[in-house]
Amino acid sequence: MVKQAEKEHYSNIRDKERQREKKKKEMNMMQEENRKGPWTEQEDIILVNFVHLFGDRRWDFIAKVSGLNRTGKSCRLRWVNYLHPGLKRGKMTPQEERLVTELHAKWGNRWSKIARKLPGRTDNEIKNYWRTHMRKKAQEKKRHVSPSSSCSNCCSSSMTTTNTQDVSFESRMSSGKVSFYDTGGNREMNQEETKDGYSMDDIWKEIDHSAVNIIQPVKDIYLEQSYCLSYPNLASPSWESSLDSIWKMEEDKSKMSSFANDQFPFCFQHSRSPWSSG
DNA sequence: AAGAGATACAACCGCGGAGTC
DNA sequence: CGACTCCGCGGTTGTATCTCT
């Protein structure tokens, strides 16, 4: 009872906040429309330079002083998912795929957490990968589950509960209550997850199970040590060893002026820059 | 060669948590 | 302690590119 009231209280506060934010947004829109959509080469250069100057923390500040006319959020996203040095690009390696499968079974859709175990990969990348990966698997599964299929055999050992789950999954999917790739996962609370008698993860585990069985399971040591070697944490990157002391406005100002003097030296050498040839 | 469908990737949005005032 | 602000996360959407027919 008390909890209910508390809940309502907080949701009221939230609503008010949202309204305020909306208003603020509208005001901003009236003043100057924030840019949206794909980033240009020029914008990238500017952003990288400003991140180099001020670190990858105060995104609102960076967004303002850079004159990019983007939101802090947008700047952060661009940096984290695209401009951050050390980002790997290209196809996931089999090891990475296996790791993602393993970790997803363990943690569910905790993409940023999973990303931390995959150096050079971002949560967004993994999320996208999983999305397409799972879509494929779901389709394959559908094919196998066709009436004539004998799948019930092949998965019998771990399928004890999944028949009903599959049904409810379908219904939830169709009712729009859950996105098709929301597996729920174990996160860190398996027990809680099954409270309502349903775990999306179970279903996908079925799918993953076969794959994991074919390929050797990844050992935790492998996860915890070997995979966390040299790359910075991309999911929540902190610029070098966090430049906390730099956060003083005075210093910012002096940086700003020296930066302005240099007028974009274009010292930016990002090996993975999409616009650098090769 | 052209169109359709599938896939991959980039980016935005809304929400909740955490820090600060 | 409450209000405010910013950041990060997960979900979703839009679009460019690839593949198949």
Short mmCIF file of C-alpha atoms (C1' of nucleotides) in Angstrom, two decimals:
data_model
loop_
_atom_site.label_atom_id
_atom_site.label_comp_id
_atom_site.label_asym_id
_atom_site.label_seq_id
_atom_site.Cartn_x
_atom_site.Cartn_y
_atom_site.Cartn_z
CA MET A 1 0.00 0.00 0.00
CA VAL A 2 2.65 2.41 1.12
CA LYS A 3 4.82 1.33 -1.72
CA GLN A 4 2.04 2.05 -4.16
CA ALA A 5 1.72 5.57 -2.88
CA GLU A 6 5.43 5.98 -3.05
CA LYS A 7 5.45 4.76 -6.59
CA GLU A 8 2.76 7.22 -7.58
CA HIS A 9 4.62 9.99 -5.87
CA TYR A 10 7.75 9.32 -7.87
CA SER A 11 5.93 8.90 -11.11
CA ASN A 12 4.32 12.28 -10.53
CA ILE A 13 7.70 13.83 -10.02
CA ARG A 14 8.91 12.17 -13.18
CA ASP A 15 5.95 13.45 -15.14
CA LYS A 16 6.65 16.96 -14.02
CA GLU A 17 10.26 16.60 -14.96
CA ARG A 18 9.36 15.28 -18.36
CA GLN A 19 7.06 18.18 -18.94
CA ARG A 20 9.80 20.58 -17.96
CA GLU A 21 12.26 18.86 -20.24
CA LYS A 22 9.77 18.98 -23.05
CA LYS A 23 9.27 22.67 -22.54
CA LYS A 24 12.97 23.21 -22.44
CA LYS A 25 13.34 21.29 -25.63
CA GLU A 26 10.65 23.34 -27.28
CA MET A 27 12.34 26.52 -26.16
CA ASN A 28 15.60 25.33 -27.60
CA MET A 29 13.87 24.43 -30.80
CA MET A 30 12.49 27.93 -31.04
CA GLN A 31 15.91 29.42 -30.52
CA GLU A 32 17.83 27.15 -32.81
CA GLU A 33 17.05 23.80 -34.25
CA ASN A 34 19.48 21.14 -33.13
CA ARG A 35 21.03 19.27 -35.97
CA LYS A 36 20.00 15.67 -36.43
CA GLY A 37 20.86 12.84 -38.70
CA PRO A 38 24.15 11.68 -40.10
CA TRP A 39 27.34 13.36 -39.00
CA THR A 40 29.52 15.10 -41.50
CA GLU A 41 33.27 14.79 -41.70
CA GLN A 42 33.64 18.34 -40.47
CA GLU A 43 31.46 17.68 -37.47
CA ASP A 44 33.46 14.61 -36.62
CA ILE A 45 36.69 16.54 -36.71
CA ILE A 46 35.33 19.23 -34.49
CA LEU A 47 33.92 16.77 -32.04
CA VAL A 48 37.13 14.79 -31.84
CA ASN A 49 39.12 17.91 -31.23
CA PHE A 50 36.84 19.05 -28.47
CA VAL A 51 36.84 15.66 -26.86
CA HIS A 52 40.59 15.70 -26.93
CA LEU A 53 40.49 19.03 -25.22
CA PHE A 54 37.85 18.46 -22.61
CA GLY A 55 37.60 14.74 -22.28
CA ASP A 56 34.67 12.53 -22.97
CA ARG A 57 32.52 13.51 -20.10
CA ARG A 58 30.64 16.75 -20.13
CA TRP A 59 28.75 16.24 -23.32
CA ASP A 60 26.37 19.08 -22.86
CA PHE A 61 29.27 21.39 -22.38
CA ILE A 62 31.09 20.02 -25.40
CA ALA A 63 27.96 20.28 -27.48
CA LYS A 64 27.59 23.91 -26.52
CA VAL A 65 31.15 25.16 -26.83
CA SER A 66 31.86 23.25 -30.01
CA GLY A 67 29.09 25.05 -31.79
CA LEU A 68 28.08 21.81 -33.37
CA ASN A 69 24.45 22.51 -32.80
CA ARG A 70 23.95 18.96 -31.66
CA THR A 71 22.72 17.69 -28.35
CA GLY A 72 25.19 16.39 -25.83
CA LYS A 73 23.59 13.05 -26.20
CA SER A 74 24.16 13.00 -29.89
CA CYS A 75 27.80 13.97 -29.43
CA ARG A 76 28.35 11.28 -26.89
CA LEU A 77 26.77 8.66 -29.09
CA ARG A 78 28.85 9.65 -32.07
CA TRP A 79 31.99 9.49 -30.01
CA VAL A 80 31.26 6.23 -28.29
CA ASN A 81 29.97 4.37 -31.30
CA TYR A 82 32.10 5.76 -34.03
CA LEU A 83 34.95 8.06 -33.21
CA HIS A 84 36.44 6.48 -30.15
CA PRO A 85 39.97 5.30 -30.82
CA GLY A 86 40.38 1.59 -30.42
CA LEU A 87 37.08 0.74 -31.98
CA LYS A 88 37.15 -2.41 -34.00
CA ARG A 89 35.23 -2.45 -37.17
CA GLY A 90 34.08 -5.16 -39.44
CA LYS A 91 32.63 -8.54 -38.85
CA MET A 92 32.50 -10.16 -35.48
CA THR A 93 35.02 -12.93 -35.13
CA PRO A 94 33.77 -16.40 -34.19
CA GLN A 95 35.27 -15.90 -30.74
CA GLU A 96 33.39 -12.68 -30.33
CA GLU A 97 30.19 -14.25 -31.53
CA ARG A 98 30.62 -17.04 -29.06
CA LEU A 99 31.35 -14.62 -26.30
CA VAL A 100 28.29 -12.57 -27.06
CA THR A 101 26.15 -15.67 -27.06
CA GLU A 102 27.59 -16.77 -23.75
CA LEU A 103 27.32 -13.42 -22.11
CA HIS A 104 23.86 -12.78 -23.38
CA ALA A 105 22.74 -16.05 -21.91
CA LYS A 106 24.28 -14.88 -18.68
CA TRP A 107 23.19 -11.25 -18.55
CA GLY A 108 20.43 -10.81 -21.05
CA ASN A 109 20.15 -7.52 -22.88
CA ARG A 110 22.75 -5.79 -20.82
CA TRP A 111 24.56 -4.62 -23.91
CA SER A 112 26.90 -2.21 -22.27
CA LYS A 113 27.95 -4.82 -19.80
CA ILE A 114 28.53 -7.32 -22.56
CA ALA A 115 30.40 -4.72 -24.57
CA ARG A 116 32.85 -4.27 -21.74
CA LYS A 117 33.95 -7.82 -22.27
CA LEU A 118 34.47 -7.30 -25.96
CA PRO A 119 37.30 -4.86 -26.44
CA GLY A 120 36.75 -2.58 -29.36
CA ARG A 121 33.09 -3.34 -29.69
CA THR A 122 30.31 -1.04 -28.62
CA ASP A 123 27.05 -1.85 -26.99
CA ASN A 124 25.29 -0.55 -30.06
CA GLU A 125 27.28 -2.80 -32.32
CA ILE A 126 26.59 -5.84 -30.22
CA LYS A 127 22.96 -4.95 -29.94
CA ASN A 128 22.69 -4.66 -33.69
CA TYR A 129 24.57 -7.85 -34.18
CA TRP A 130 22.32 -9.68 -31.78
CA ARG A 131 19.25 -8.30 -33.40
CA THR A 132 20.10 -9.64 -36.83
CA HIS A 133 21.66 -12.75 -35.42
CA MET A 134 18.57 -13.56 -33.43
CA ARG A 135 16.25 -12.77 -36.24
CA LYS A 136 18.05 -15.33 -38.32
CA LYS A 137 17.93 -17.86 -35.55
CA ALA A 138 14.28 -17.21 -34.92
CA GLN A 139 13.51 -17.78 -38.54
CA GLU A 140 15.52 -20.95 -38.59
CA LYS A 141 13.78 -22.09 -35.49
CA LYS A 142 10.39 -21.36 -36.97
CA ARG A 143 11.26 -23.51 -39.90
CA HIS A 144 12.30 -26.32 -37.64
CA VAL A 145 9.22 -26.02 -35.51
CA SER A 146 6.99 -26.61 -38.49
CA PRO A 147 4.37 -29.33 -37.77
CA SER A 148 6.26 -32.12 -39.45
CA SER A 149 9.43 -31.24 -37.67
CA SER A 150 10.94 -33.58 -35.16
CA CYS A 151 12.53 -30.84 -33.14
CA SER A 152 10.78 -31.90 -29.97
CA ASN A 153 13.19 -34.77 -29.99
CA CYS A 154 16.35 -32.90 -30.44
CA CYS A 155 15.74 -30.50 -27.62
CA SER A 156 13.86 -32.76 -25.31
CA SER A 157 16.45 -32.66 -22.59
CA SER A 158 16.02 -28.99 -21.93
CA MET A 159 12.63 -28.41 -23.41
CA THR A 160 10.69 -29.46 -20.41
CA THR A 161 9.11 -26.08 -19.93
CA THR A 162 9.42 -24.42 -23.23
CA ASN A 163 6.32 -25.57 -24.99
CA THR A 164 4.08 -23.29 -23.06
CA GLN A 165 6.67 -20.62 -23.10
CA ASP A 166 6.83 -20.66 -26.82
CA VAL A 167 3.14 -20.15 -26.97
CA SER A 168 3.23 -17.26 -24.59
CA PHE A 169 6.18 -15.84 -26.42
CA GLU A 170 4.26 -15.86 -29.64
CA SER A 171 1.30 -14.25 -28.03
CA ARG A 172 3.40 -11.63 -26.34
CA MET A 173 5.13 -10.92 -29.58
CA SER A 174 1.92 -10.50 -31.41
CA SER A 175 0.45 -8.38 -28.69
CA GLY A 176 3.42 -6.14 -28.97
CA LYS A 177 4.35 -6.54 -25.36
CA VAL A 178 7.80 -7.67 -26.13
CA SER A 179 10.18 -7.07 -28.93
CA PHE A 180 11.24 -10.16 -30.77
CA TYR A 181 14.78 -10.02 -29.61
CA ASP A 182 14.13 -9.09 -26.06
CA THR A 183 15.34 -12.23 -24.46
CA GLY A 184 15.31 -10.91 -20.99
CA GLY A 185 18.31 -12.99 -20.16
CA ASN A 186 19.38 -13.94 -16.72
CA ARG A 187 20.72 -10.57 -15.83
CA GLU A 188 21.84 -11.05 -12.32
CA MET A 189 18.62 -12.32 -10.96
CA ASN A 190 17.51 -15.54 -12.44
CA GLN A 191 15.12 -16.15 -9.64
CA GLU A 192 13.35 -12.87 -10.05
CA GLU A 193 13.16 -13.37 -13.73
CA THR A 194 11.12 -16.50 -13.30
CA LYS A 195 8.82 -15.08 -10.72
CA ASP A 196 6.10 -14.53 -13.22
CA GLY A 197 6.67 -17.98 -14.57
CA TYR A 198 8.18 -16.80 -17.75
CA SER A 199 11.69 -16.25 -18.89
CA MET A 200 12.41 -15.13 -22.38
CA ASP A 201 15.90 -16.24 -21.85
CA ASP A 202 14.85 -19.82 -21.62
CA ILE A 203 13.60 -19.71 -25.12
CA TRP A 204 16.68 -18.18 -26.55
CA LYS A 205 18.86 -20.36 -24.47
CA GLU A 206 17.35 -23.18 -26.41
CA ILE A 207 18.55 -21.57 -29.55
CA ASP A 208 21.90 -20.66 -28.15
CA HIS A 209 22.32 -24.00 -26.53
CA SER A 210 22.94 -25.79 -29.74
CA ALA A 211 25.50 -23.27 -30.86
CA VAL A 212 27.27 -23.23 -27.56
CA ASN A 213 27.38 -26.96 -27.55
CA ILE A 214 28.99 -27.09 -30.91
CA ILE A 215 31.62 -24.57 -29.96
CA GLN A 216 33.49 -24.97 -26.73
CA PRO A 217 31.97 -22.96 -23.94
CA VAL A 218 33.96 -19.95 -23.01
CA LYS A 219 35.58 -20.15 -19.64
CA ASP A 220 35.22 -17.35 -17.18
CA ILE A 221 38.92 -16.85 -16.90
CA TYR A 222 38.93 -16.25 -20.56
CA LEU A 223 36.20 -13.74 -20.16
CA GLU A 224 37.50 -11.93 -17.18
CA GLN A 225 41.15 -11.76 -18.05
CA SER A 226 42.12 -12.51 -21.57
CA TYR A 227 39.42 -10.40 -23.02
CA CYS A 228 39.98 -7.31 -21.02
CA LEU A 229 43.43 -6.49 -22.13
CA SER A 230 44.39 -3.33 -23.76
CA TYR A 231 41.39 -1.49 -24.98
CA PRO A 232 39.60 1.22 -23.14
CA ASN A 233 36.17 0.60 -21.89
CA LEU A 234 34.03 1.57 -24.78
CA ALA A 235 30.67 1.19 -23.27
CA SER A 236 31.45 3.91 -20.88
CA PRO A 237 34.69 5.34 -22.05
CA SER A 238 36.66 7.52 -19.78
CA TRP A 239 39.20 9.64 -21.46
CA GLU A 240 42.59 8.29 -20.52
CA SER A 241 42.77 8.40 -16.77
CA SER A 242 39.84 10.73 -16.38
CA LEU A 243 40.71 14.35 -16.42
CA ASP A 244 38.79 15.34 -13.39
CA SER A 245 41.03 18.21 -12.61
CA ILE A 246 40.37 19.63 -16.00
CA TRP A 247 36.79 20.18 -15.15
CA LYS A 248 37.44 23.58 -13.81
CA MET A 249 35.92 26.23 -15.94
CA GLU A 250 38.99 28.42 -15.78
CA GLU A 251 41.10 25.77 -17.34
CA ASP A 252 38.44 25.14 -19.87
CA LYS A 253 38.53 28.73 -20.84
CA SER A 254 42.26 28.82 -21.32
CA LYS A 255 42.02 25.68 -23.35
CA MET A 256 39.32 27.21 -25.41
CA SER A 257 41.41 30.22 -26.26
CA SER A 258 44.49 28.27 -27.18
CA PHE A 259 42.32 26.02 -29.21
CA ALA A 260 40.75 28.92 -30.98
CA ASN A 261 44.18 30.22 -31.81
CA ASP A 262 45.11 27.03 -33.46
CA GLN A 263 41.89 26.95 -35.44
CA PHE A 264 41.48 23.27 -36.01
CA PRO A 265 44.95 22.08 -36.69
CA PHE A 266 43.45 18.93 -38.13
CA CYS A 267 45.88 16.96 -36.14
CA PHE A 268 43.19 14.41 -35.84
CA GLN A 269 44.52 11.12 -37.04
CA HIS A 270 41.95 8.54 -36.50
CA SER A 271 43.00 5.31 -38.06
CA ARG A 272 39.44 4.14 -38.28
CA SER A 273 38.01 7.30 -39.51
CA PRO A 274 35.40 6.42 -42.06
CA TRP A 275 36.67 9.13 -44.30
CA SER A 276 40.29 8.29 -44.10
CA SER A 277 41.20 6.22 -47.05
CA GLY A 278 42.17 2.82 -45.89
"C1'" DA B 1 19.91 -5.02 -65.38
"C1'" DA B 2 16.32 -4.05 -62.20
"C1'" DG B 3 13.44 -4.66 -58.37
"C1'" DA B 4 12.50 -6.81 -53.89
"C1'" DG B 5 13.84 -8.45 -49.74
"C1'" DA B 6 17.40 -9.07 -46.26
"C1'" DT B 7 21.05 -7.36 -43.61
"C1'" DA B 8 24.12 -4.09 -41.32
"C1'" DC B 9 24.83 -0.01 -39.30
"C1'" DA B 10 24.09 4.72 -37.57
"C1'" DA B 11 21.37 7.53 -35.00
"C1'" DC B 12 17.40 9.02 -32.18
"C1'" DC B 13 14.19 8.62 -28.24
"C1'" DG B 14 12.53 7.82 -23.67
"C1'" DC B 15 13.56 6.36 -19.24
"C1'" DG B 16 15.96 5.85 -14.99
"C1'" DG B 17 19.99 6.60 -12.06
"C1'" DA B 18 23.35 9.50 -10.07
"C1'" DG B 19 25.37 13.73 -8.98
"C1'" DT B 20 24.83 18.52 -7.68
"C1'" DC B 21 22.71 22.53 -5.91
"C1'" DC C 1 15.68 16.54 1.41
"C1'" DG C 2 13.74 17.77 -2.73
"C1'" DA C 3 14.45 19.81 -7.24
"C1'" DC C 4 17.17 20.00 -11.10
"C1'" DT C 5 20.39 18.46 -14.54
"C1'" DC C 6 23.17 15.44 -17.02
"C1'" DC C 7 24.66 10.97 -18.45
"C1'" DG C 8 24.23 6.28 -19.84
"C1'" DC C 9 21.44 2.46 -21.24
"C1'" DG C 10 18.24 -0.21 -23.88
"C1'" DG C 11 14.79 -0.08 -27.43
"C1'" DT C 12 13.56 1.39 -31.82
"C1'" DT C 13 13.75 3.40 -36.34
"C1'" DG C 14 15.73 4.97 -40.70
"C1'" DT C 15 18.67 4.15 -44.37
"C1'" DA C 16 22.52 2.43 -47.07
"C1'" DT C 17 24.32 -1.67 -48.92
"C1'" DC C 18 24.21 -6.37 -50.24
"C1'" DT C 19 22.08 -10.53 -52.16
"C1'" DC C 20 18.84 -12.99 -54.54
"C1'" DT C 21 15.49 -13.70 -58.16
#
